[in-house]
XYZ file of C-alpha atoms in Angstrom:
266
model
C -50.073 -46.121 7.363
C -46.899 -44.829 5.706
C -48.909 -43.783 2.663
C -51.240 -41.767 4.904
C -48.286 -40.028 6.608
C -46.717 -39.141 3.243
C -50.080 -37.795 2.069
C -50.368 -35.567 5.178
C -46.818 -34.291 4.685
C -47.609 -33.439 1.064
C -50.702 -31.475 2.108
C -48.646 -29.629 4.720
C -45.985 -28.681 2.158
C -48.610 -27.448 -0.293
C -50.266 -25.419 2.450
C -46.968 -23.794 3.459
C -46.195 -23.027 -0.176
C -49.478 -21.166 -0.597
C -49.055 -19.289 2.669
C -45.519 -18.159 1.929
C -46.129 -17.118 -1.667
C -46.550 -13.364 -1.948
C -49.214 -12.041 -4.320
C -47.912 -10.119 -7.301
C -48.681 -6.419 -7.145
C -51.196 -5.167 -9.692
C -50.222 -2.586 -12.276
C -51.770 0.873 -12.248
C -53.975 1.225 -15.326
C -55.440 4.684 -14.730
C -55.091 7.685 -12.435
C -57.938 10.081 -11.724
C -57.573 13.604 -10.365
C -60.128 15.483 -8.310
C -60.305 18.937 -6.707
C -62.546 19.333 -3.653
C -64.144 15.957 -4.504
C -65.030 17.103 -8.027
C -63.404 15.556 -11.092
C -60.346 17.495 -12.132
C -58.341 17.721 -15.382
C -55.260 15.736 -16.275
C -56.314 12.100 -15.903
C -53.949 9.330 -17.012
C -54.068 5.963 -18.754
C -51.070 3.631 -18.461
C -50.210 0.839 -20.890
C -47.883 -2.135 -20.434
C -46.117 -4.731 -22.522
C -45.022 -7.833 -20.594
C -45.376 -5.910 -17.317
C -43.140 -3.106 -18.572
C -44.568 0.410 -18.845
C -44.913 1.098 -22.567
C -47.039 4.259 -22.783
C -48.517 7.068 -20.707
C -51.548 9.008 -21.917
C -52.634 12.266 -20.285
C -56.077 13.675 -21.076
C -57.692 17.010 -20.297
C -60.523 19.039 -21.812
C -58.416 20.331 -24.682
C -55.776 17.783 -25.600
C -54.525 14.205 -25.380
C -50.786 13.857 -24.792
C -49.112 10.474 -25.213
C -45.586 9.279 -24.463
C -44.847 5.865 -25.976
C -41.743 3.676 -25.879
C -40.552 1.170 -28.472
C -38.477 -1.694 -27.082
C -36.155 -4.243 -28.605
C -35.322 -7.221 -26.374
C -36.630 -5.258 -23.392
C -34.529 -2.144 -24.044
C -36.131 1.186 -24.996
C -34.813 2.201 -28.428
C -37.128 5.109 -29.217
C -39.756 7.305 -27.568
C -42.509 9.158 -29.392
C -44.378 12.133 -27.956
C -47.697 13.082 -29.551
C -50.128 15.916 -28.847
C -53.685 15.768 -30.142
C -55.670 19.008 -30.048
C -59.212 17.754 -29.517
C -61.119 20.780 -30.842
C -58.819 21.256 -33.831
C -58.475 17.617 -34.830
C -54.704 18.058 -35.201
C -52.056 15.623 -33.940
C -48.344 16.387 -33.859
C -45.751 13.716 -33.077
C -42.045 13.882 -32.243
C -39.917 10.741 -32.284
C -36.641 10.415 -30.380
C -33.985 7.751 -30.768
C -32.607 6.562 -27.422
C -28.859 6.020 -27.152
C -26.911 4.518 -24.236
C -23.282 5.158 -23.309
C -21.932 4.120 -19.902
C -24.168 5.889 -17.340
C -25.663 8.348 -19.833
C -28.818 8.196 -21.938
C -29.382 10.649 -24.783
C -32.586 11.302 -26.690
C -32.229 12.839 -30.150
C -35.131 13.825 -32.369
C -35.323 13.089 -36.061
C -35.785 16.862 -36.491
C -32.735 18.940 -35.431
C -34.924 21.866 -34.308
C -36.575 19.770 -31.577
C -35.249 19.740 -28.021
C -32.605 17.165 -27.127
C -32.176 15.417 -23.764
C -29.174 14.015 -21.915
C -29.635 12.007 -18.709
C -26.962 10.712 -16.371
C -27.849 8.053 -13.819
C -26.411 5.692 -11.231
C -28.124 2.310 -10.861
C -31.258 3.664 -12.586
C -31.410 6.689 -10.252
C -31.343 10.063 -12.052
C -28.268 12.168 -11.292
C -28.806 14.910 -13.878
C -31.443 15.637 -16.507
C -30.248 18.123 -19.134
C -32.525 19.690 -21.754
C -31.185 21.406 -24.857
C -34.124 23.567 -26.045
C -34.482 23.809 -29.788
C -31.722 21.263 -30.271
C -28.988 23.786 -29.444
C -25.635 22.612 -28.095
C -24.546 25.689 -26.140
C -27.688 26.544 -24.161
C -29.222 24.001 -21.802
C -31.319 23.669 -18.652
C -30.356 21.067 -16.090
C -31.896 19.441 -13.037
C -29.360 18.032 -10.572
C -30.706 15.387 -8.175
C -29.109 15.077 -4.738
C -29.824 12.056 -2.520
C -28.728 10.825 0.886
C -26.825 7.593 1.577
C -30.105 5.606 1.595
C -31.071 6.840 -1.877
C -33.855 9.140 -0.643
C -34.110 12.465 -2.481
C -32.763 15.379 -0.488
C -32.766 18.241 -2.996
C -33.232 19.035 -6.661
C -31.170 21.925 -7.992
C -32.276 23.513 -11.232
C -29.752 25.425 -13.329
C -30.564 27.525 -16.358
C -29.003 30.372 -18.343
C -25.505 28.989 -17.796
C -26.133 28.236 -14.113
C -26.823 31.877 -13.180
C -30.395 31.139 -12.142
C -30.947 28.376 -9.590
C -33.990 27.050 -7.746
C -33.636 24.440 -5.002
C -36.423 21.982 -4.250
C -36.134 19.996 -1.038
C -37.978 16.702 -0.708
C -38.860 14.643 2.359
C -40.170 11.114 2.813
C -43.476 9.552 3.767
C -43.945 8.960 7.469
C -45.725 5.644 6.920
C -45.720 2.751 4.446
C -42.086 3.478 3.630
C -41.236 -0.152 2.898
C -44.350 -1.204 0.974
C -45.483 2.080 -0.541
C -45.041 2.000 -4.324
C -45.676 4.901 -6.686
C -44.107 6.057 -9.936
C -42.184 9.272 -9.275
C -44.020 10.799 -12.223
C -47.354 10.626 -10.410
C -46.277 11.787 -6.960
C -47.807 15.286 -6.550
C -45.012 16.291 -4.163
C -42.914 16.854 -7.294
C -45.530 19.370 -8.481
C -43.087 22.276 -8.740
C -40.060 20.311 -9.902
C -41.831 18.756 -12.911
C -40.567 21.690 -14.982
C -36.983 20.619 -14.193
C -37.081 17.499 -16.340
C -39.379 15.332 -18.475
C -40.974 12.944 -15.943
C -42.813 10.794 -18.499
C -39.598 10.117 -20.407
C -37.897 9.139 -17.145
C -40.698 6.706 -16.241
C -40.643 5.005 -19.650
C -36.882 4.559 -19.294
C -37.373 2.973 -15.859
C -35.479 5.757 -14.070
C -36.234 6.873 -10.512
C -35.731 9.974 -8.393
C -35.868 8.491 -4.911
C -35.810 5.095 -3.225
C -38.460 6.352 -0.788
C -41.425 8.419 -2.026
C -41.417 11.903 -0.445
C -44.589 13.292 1.126
C -43.626 16.954 1.305
C -41.682 19.554 -0.685
C -40.408 23.048 -0.059
C -38.347 25.335 -2.249
C -36.316 28.487 -2.574
C -37.880 30.496 -5.408
C -36.232 32.833 -7.889
C -36.737 35.831 -5.568
C -34.861 34.136 -2.744
C -38.039 33.499 -0.733
C -38.166 30.172 1.110
C -41.580 28.524 0.962
C -42.067 25.846 3.581
C -44.403 22.904 2.953
C -45.166 23.956 -0.606
C -46.855 20.642 -1.420
C -47.868 18.144 1.274
C -49.370 14.724 0.468
C -51.032 12.148 2.680
C -52.026 8.557 1.929
C -55.803 8.345 2.422
C -56.418 5.002 0.727
C -54.156 1.964 1.091
C -54.917 -1.751 0.703
C -53.094 -4.941 -0.302
C -49.795 -3.079 0.046
C -50.832 -0.677 -2.714
C -51.975 2.915 -2.629
C -55.544 3.723 -3.700
C -55.701 7.431 -2.974
C -53.463 10.386 -2.183
C -54.798 13.630 -0.753
C -52.573 16.656 -1.091
C -52.507 20.420 -0.567
C -50.642 23.247 -2.292
C -49.658 26.232 -0.166
C -50.385 28.717 -2.982
C -53.973 27.411 -3.155
C -54.922 26.857 0.504
C -58.680 26.713 -0.079
C -58.453 23.594 -2.283
C -57.976 19.936 -1.430
C -56.617 17.745 -4.216
C -57.063 14.001 -4.704
C -55.234 11.491 -6.871
C -56.902 8.079 -7.160
C -55.223 4.952 -8.531
C -57.096 2.194 -10.374
C -55.367 -1.162 -10.898
C -55.680 -3.957 -13.464
């Protein structure tokens, strides 16, 4: 009788263990774009090494762009950026060494004429992303990321030409799925306009983030001082197993189009 009771208790413990164990989230392996339900340009392939993002490949009709990280003991030590011109059969590659000092990360090319990057961060959240075009020391462009106390992005300020020219981009958060919704900042279309402020693929390979909560809407003050409300608005239209399958979004400058971004998992 005691043996039977122990056996029942064992089955109960095993059952509870299975019930309480949370399934691991799948990794995104590809992202497909569509415009008005027709296939659009700029699809992505993502590659991983031991569940860490190791490369991002972006393909369109004319070129294949690839950002690839080299790691040593889990730490990114170099990033290569290659561009293959499909029709010309030409591939050009730039390789950057990655250096860490306190809360700053610098990327320096093996060729002095290439752009150089300097990133400051707090707990893997980007504070500033500075680009030195052409490897110069005196001239730089900088994105400054402002967040609220909860780590959600509030504004991105872009400074260029010695801070005389500034554009502000305001970001807001998703109204639903705020706790379970997961998406690389790089692939959130709400950052459509602000992608020129920094190198998003470099940030993703380094494991850096913009916001603790993914925004669903952006607005900005352009160079002419005109405030554009709801510049890009995104909505989750496919969601299952705590992971997003599809985003639908609109761009105010192109009101007749509806854009889709679909996520395929391993």
